[in-house]
Short mmCIF file of C-alpha atoms in Angstrom, two decimals:
data_model
loop_
_atom_site.label_atom_id
_atom_site.label_comp_id
_atom_site.label_asym_id
_atom_site.label_seq_id
_atom_site.Cartn_x
_atom_site.Cartn_y
_atom_site.Cartn_z
CA MET A 1 101.70 80.15 61.23
CA THR A 2 104.94 79.52 59.39
CA ARG A 3 107.75 81.91 58.65
CA SER A 4 106.56 82.23 55.05
CA THR A 5 103.24 83.70 56.23
CA TRP A 6 104.85 86.10 58.68
CA ILE A 7 106.04 88.99 56.52
CA ARG A 8 108.95 90.81 58.14
CA ARG A 9 110.21 94.17 57.03
CA THR A 10 113.77 94.88 58.09
CA CYS A 11 114.13 98.44 59.32
CA ALA A 12 116.34 100.47 57.00
CA CYS A 13 117.59 102.52 59.92
CA ARG A 14 118.67 100.07 62.61
CA GLY A 15 118.73 102.71 65.31
CA ALA A 16 115.26 103.95 64.45
CA ARG A 17 114.07 104.13 68.06
CA PHE A 18 117.18 105.96 69.21
CA ARG A 19 117.56 109.70 68.68
CA PRO A 20 119.39 109.57 65.32
CA TRP A 21 119.56 113.28 64.54
CA GLY A 22 121.57 115.73 66.62
CA LEU A 23 121.81 119.43 65.86
CA LEU A 24 124.94 119.08 63.74
CA GLY A 25 123.36 116.31 61.70
CA LEU A 26 120.29 118.39 60.99
CA LEU A 27 122.34 121.43 60.07
CA ALA A 28 124.35 119.30 57.67
CA LEU A 29 121.07 118.34 56.01
CA GLY A 30 120.00 121.96 55.81
CA GLY A 31 117.47 121.69 58.64
CA LEU A 32 117.15 123.15 62.10
CA SER A 33 116.50 121.40 65.39
CA CYS A 34 115.81 122.48 68.93
CA GLY A 35 117.04 119.10 70.12
CA THR A 36 115.26 116.51 72.23
CA PRO A 37 114.67 117.66 75.82
CA SER A 38 116.41 115.73 78.56
CA ALA A 39 114.41 114.28 81.42
CA ASP A 40 115.11 115.56 84.94
CA ALA A 41 117.30 113.22 86.98
CA SER A 42 114.91 113.70 89.91
CA TRP A 43 112.49 111.22 88.32
CA ALA A 44 114.41 108.57 90.26
CA ASP A 45 112.98 110.00 93.50
CA HIS A 46 110.17 108.01 95.08
CA ASP A 47 108.32 107.58 98.38
CA PRO A 48 108.52 103.98 99.65
CA THR A 49 106.15 104.82 102.52
CA ASN A 50 103.30 105.80 100.19
CA THR A 51 100.89 102.88 99.79
CA GLY A 52 98.61 104.79 97.43
CA ARG A 53 97.59 103.49 94.02
CA LEU A 54 96.63 105.18 90.77
CA ASP A 55 93.39 104.58 88.89
CA HIS A 56 93.93 102.94 85.49
CA SER A 57 90.33 101.83 84.98
CA GLU A 58 89.79 104.17 82.02
CA TRP A 59 92.77 102.64 80.23
CA GLN A 60 91.35 99.19 80.95
CA ALA A 61 88.01 100.16 79.40
CA LEU A 62 89.74 101.42 76.26
CA LEU A 63 91.84 98.28 75.97
CA ASP A 64 88.72 96.15 76.36
CA ALA A 65 87.01 98.09 73.57
CA TYR A 66 89.80 98.46 71.02
CA LEU A 67 92.52 95.85 71.60
CA ILE A 68 92.22 92.68 69.49
CA THR A 69 93.95 89.78 71.22
CA ASP A 70 92.86 86.82 69.07
CA ASP A 71 94.25 87.75 65.66
CA ALA A 72 95.79 84.91 63.64
CA SER A 73 99.09 86.80 63.49
CA GLY A 74 99.58 86.25 67.22
CA VAL A 75 100.04 90.01 67.61
CA ASN A 76 97.70 92.14 69.73
CA LEU A 77 96.19 94.68 67.33
CA VAL A 78 94.64 98.06 68.01
CA ASP A 79 91.53 99.16 66.11
CA TYR A 80 92.71 102.72 65.58
CA ALA A 81 90.04 103.43 62.96
CA LYS A 82 87.24 102.47 65.32
CA LEU A 83 88.72 104.52 68.14
CA GLN A 84 89.22 107.51 65.86
CA ALA A 85 85.54 107.29 64.89
CA SER A 86 84.41 107.59 68.52
CA ALA A 87 84.65 111.17 69.75
CA ALA A 88 83.57 110.01 73.20
CA ASP A 89 86.36 107.47 73.53
CA ARG A 90 88.97 109.80 72.04
CA GLY A 91 87.95 112.15 74.82
CA ARG A 92 88.18 109.29 77.27
CA LEU A 93 91.74 108.56 76.17
CA ALA A 94 92.66 112.23 76.41
CA GLY A 95 91.10 112.36 79.87
CA TYR A 96 93.10 109.36 81.07
CA ILE A 97 96.35 110.87 79.79
CA GLU A 98 95.44 114.17 81.44
CA TYR A 99 94.78 112.34 84.72
CA LEU A 100 98.25 110.77 84.56
CA GLN A 101 99.84 114.10 83.71
CA GLU A 102 98.24 115.64 86.78
CA GLN A 103 100.14 113.20 89.00
CA ASP A 104 103.69 113.57 90.23
CA PRO A 105 104.96 109.97 90.14
CA ARG A 106 107.82 110.85 92.48
CA GLN A 107 105.29 110.95 95.31
CA TYR A 108 104.57 107.22 94.94
CA ALA A 109 106.35 103.95 95.62
CA LYS A 110 108.67 102.66 92.93
CA ASP A 111 106.38 99.88 91.59
CA VAL A 112 103.52 102.37 91.23
CA GLN A 113 105.92 104.68 89.39
CA MET A 114 107.07 102.03 86.94
CA ALA A 115 103.49 101.06 86.10
CA TYR A 116 102.65 104.75 85.73
CA TRP A 117 105.37 105.39 83.13
CA ILE A 118 104.58 102.25 81.13
CA ASN A 119 100.86 103.09 80.96
CA LEU A 120 101.57 106.72 80.09
CA TYR A 121 103.93 105.67 77.28
CA ASN A 122 101.41 103.23 75.81
CA ALA A 123 98.40 105.52 76.11
CA VAL A 124 100.28 108.44 74.54
CA THR A 125 101.46 106.19 71.70
CA VAL A 126 97.90 105.12 70.94
CA ARG A 127 96.76 108.75 70.96
CA VAL A 128 99.61 109.79 68.64
CA VAL A 129 98.57 107.14 66.12
CA VAL A 130 94.84 107.87 66.39
CA ASP A 131 95.44 111.59 65.87
CA ALA A 132 97.40 110.89 62.68
CA TYR A 133 95.40 107.93 61.37
CA PRO A 134 95.35 106.62 58.69
CA VAL A 135 99.08 105.87 58.48
CA ALA A 136 100.88 102.73 57.37
CA SER A 137 103.54 103.00 60.07
CA ILE A 138 104.13 105.02 63.21
CA LYS A 139 107.42 106.08 61.63
CA ASP A 140 105.37 108.21 59.21
CA ILE A 141 104.28 110.41 62.13
CA HIS A 142 106.71 113.18 63.01
CA GLU A 143 106.81 116.88 63.75
CA GLY A 144 110.43 117.43 62.69
CA LEU A 145 111.97 118.04 59.29
CA ILE A 146 113.27 114.53 58.68
CA PRO A 147 110.65 112.13 57.27
CA GLY A 148 110.40 108.60 58.62
CA THR A 149 111.89 109.39 62.03
CA GLY A 150 108.69 108.77 63.98
CA PRO A 151 107.19 110.68 66.91
CA TRP A 152 109.59 109.55 69.64
CA GLY A 153 111.56 112.79 69.82
CA ASP A 154 108.47 115.03 69.81
CA VAL A 155 107.06 116.36 73.07
CA HIS A 156 103.78 114.57 73.77
CA ALA A 157 103.44 114.78 77.56
CA MET A 158 103.82 117.26 80.40
CA VAL A 159 104.43 115.81 83.87
CA ALA A 160 105.08 117.95 86.94
CA GLY A 161 105.72 120.90 84.66
CA GLN A 162 108.31 119.06 82.58
CA PRO A 163 107.84 118.47 78.83
CA LEU A 164 108.53 114.86 77.94
CA THR A 165 108.96 112.87 74.76
CA LEU A 166 108.39 109.16 74.37
CA ASP A 167 112.17 108.83 74.17
CA ASN A 168 112.45 110.60 77.53
CA ILE A 169 110.04 108.16 79.15
CA GLU A 170 111.74 105.06 77.77
CA HIS A 171 115.43 106.00 77.58
CA ASP A 172 115.82 108.67 80.28
CA ILE A 173 113.41 107.31 82.88
CA LEU A 174 112.34 103.67 82.57
CA ARG A 175 115.55 102.06 81.32
CA PRO A 176 118.15 103.90 83.45
CA ILE A 177 116.11 103.93 86.67
CA TRP A 178 114.85 100.34 86.68
CA ARG A 179 117.54 98.65 84.56
CA ASP A 180 115.16 95.83 83.69
CA SER A 181 115.38 94.35 80.18
CA ARG A 182 111.69 93.40 80.39
CA ILE A 183 110.78 97.06 79.93
CA HIS A 184 111.21 96.41 76.21
CA TYR A 185 108.29 93.99 76.38
CA ALA A 186 106.09 96.49 78.20
CA VAL A 187 106.33 99.69 76.13
CA ASN A 188 104.55 99.36 72.81
CA CYS A 189 105.66 101.17 69.64
CA ALA A 190 102.45 100.49 67.65
CA SER A 191 104.20 98.15 65.21
CA MET A 192 103.79 94.53 64.15
CA GLY A 193 107.39 93.79 65.14
CA CYS A 194 106.90 95.18 68.63
CA PRO A 195 106.03 93.19 71.76
CA ASN A 196 102.30 93.11 72.41
CA LEU A 197 100.35 95.95 73.91
CA ALA A 198 99.20 94.27 77.13
CA PRO A 199 95.45 93.67 77.49
CA GLU A 200 95.42 95.11 80.98
CA PRO A 201 97.07 98.18 82.51
CA TYR A 202 100.28 97.75 84.45
CA THR A 203 99.84 98.22 88.18
CA ALA A 204 102.06 97.80 91.23
CA ASP A 205 100.19 94.59 92.00
CA ASN A 206 100.50 92.91 88.59
CA LEU A 207 103.82 94.42 87.49
CA GLU A 208 105.99 91.31 87.88
CA ARG A 209 103.39 89.00 86.34
CA GLN A 210 102.88 91.30 83.35
CA LEU A 211 106.59 91.81 82.72
CA GLU A 212 107.21 88.06 82.80
CA GLN A 213 104.22 87.33 80.55
CA GLY A 214 105.29 89.98 78.06
CA ALA A 215 108.79 88.50 77.85
CA ARG A 216 107.51 84.96 77.45
CA ASP A 217 104.94 85.87 74.80
CA TYR A 218 107.43 87.78 72.67
CA VAL A 219 110.36 85.40 72.88
CA ASN A 220 108.12 82.49 71.85
CA HIS A 221 106.59 84.28 68.87
CA MET A 222 108.59 84.21 65.65
CA ARG A 223 108.93 88.00 65.62
CA GLY A 224 110.94 87.61 68.84
CA ALA A 225 113.12 84.65 67.91
CA GLU A 226 113.21 81.93 65.28
CA LEU A 227 116.03 79.45 64.77
CA LEU A 228 116.26 78.15 61.22
CA ASP A 229 118.87 75.52 62.02
CA GLU A 230 121.64 74.87 64.57
CA ALA A 231 123.87 77.53 62.99
CA PHE A 232 121.55 80.40 62.09
CA GLY A 233 118.66 82.24 63.68
CA VAL A 234 116.68 85.44 63.29
CA VAL A 235 115.75 87.56 66.29
CA SER A 236 114.02 90.88 66.79
CA SER A 237 116.12 93.97 66.14
CA ILE A 238 115.26 94.97 69.71
CA TYR A 239 118.00 92.59 70.80
CA TYR A 240 120.42 94.42 68.47
CA TRP A 241 119.38 98.01 69.18
CA TYR A 242 119.42 97.44 72.95
CA GLN A 243 121.97 94.67 73.27
CA GLU A 244 123.42 96.45 76.31
CA ASP A 245 120.19 95.57 78.15
CA PHE A 246 120.55 91.88 77.25
CA GLY A 247 124.04 91.06 78.49
CA ASN A 248 125.76 93.37 76.00
CA SER A 249 126.64 90.49 73.68
CA GLU A 250 125.07 87.92 71.39
CA ALA A 251 125.78 85.34 74.07
CA GLY A 252 123.83 87.47 76.51
CA VAL A 253 120.91 87.66 74.11
CA LEU A 254 120.91 83.87 73.74
CA GLU A 255 120.99 83.47 77.52
CA HIS A 256 118.01 85.77 77.82
CA LEU A 257 116.10 83.87 75.14
CA ARG A 258 116.83 80.54 76.85
CA LYS A 259 115.36 81.90 80.08
CA TYR A 260 111.95 82.48 78.48
CA ALA A 261 111.83 79.98 75.59
CA GLU A 262 109.36 77.14 75.72
CA GLY A 263 108.65 74.00 73.71
CA ASP A 264 110.48 73.53 70.42
CA LEU A 265 112.28 76.86 70.71
CA ALA A 266 113.71 75.91 74.09
CA GLU A 267 114.93 72.63 72.65
CA GLN A 268 116.50 74.37 69.64
CA LEU A 269 118.24 76.93 71.83
CA ARG A 270 119.87 74.18 73.88
CA GLU A 271 121.57 72.91 70.73
CA PHE A 272 122.16 76.27 69.07
CA ASP A 273 125.76 77.21 68.30
CA GLY A 274 125.61 79.76 65.52
CA SER A 275 124.99 83.38 64.64
CA LEU A 276 121.94 85.62 64.76
CA ASP A 277 120.50 88.03 62.24
CA HIS A 278 117.90 90.64 63.23
CA GLU A 279 114.72 91.95 61.64
CA TYR A 280 111.82 94.21 62.56
CA ASP A 281 108.42 94.95 61.01
CA TRP A 282 107.43 98.62 61.33
CA SER A 283 103.97 98.24 59.77
CA LEU A 284 101.17 99.44 62.03
CA ASN A 285 99.68 97.00 64.53
CA ALA A 286 96.21 97.55 63.12
CA PRO A 287 93.64 95.01 61.89
CA SER A 288 94.15 96.12 58.28
CA ALA A 289 96.48 98.47 56.46
CA PRO A 290 94.96 101.95 56.03
#
């Protein structure tokens, strides 16, 4: 597939996955906000002596049934319409999320914890989309007063008695506790521009393999990085929004890309001495537009 067949839509709000609206901003627009809850700092606690594992088999069954991994776009797609049509499997998804919410991840070892948060984020995201389907973009789903802001600041989970948003899981827990740039390849935002939803659940045993595979798959797909010549390239807006996680500079982003690039892209990156633009496609990662 060439660049001309890969339609990219640049996000109008570059910080779309950050929390763009504080209380003062909403008041200035004539709205009201209760604010996004902050995650408890104690989520960093863990028990390295606990060798227990969590059961993600229900998530695996749902991925097997509804994740499309052979689409010509090279993006893993979710058949939200088919899942929405199955009351049994919607219940199965709700049951899996409820099972995760019944756990206190702080009682487990750190690798089990990380896998737990990634799977919870991805399962909740799928449920959010299914509950609102049909939508053209996840950004159309929101409970607040500002249209197009997406569901990331809405409370969608309750763990150990604490209400959590998707932003909490990603920006207050996963990123600050693990400080691993590959987290961006693991959490899926239900969009064509996003790294793939993995075809298997994350576990303590496959965590490193999955994180590495996610990074490699995304960097080597044109939505991750594409160099047009030796002086100009286009990369995912993820590397702009979260540049601090990728060396905090364009040079750091290029170093990261070189680590995972293969084939022609690796060769191009060795010779690259130019500037990068950034784009992102927020259309839903579904087989067809609703």
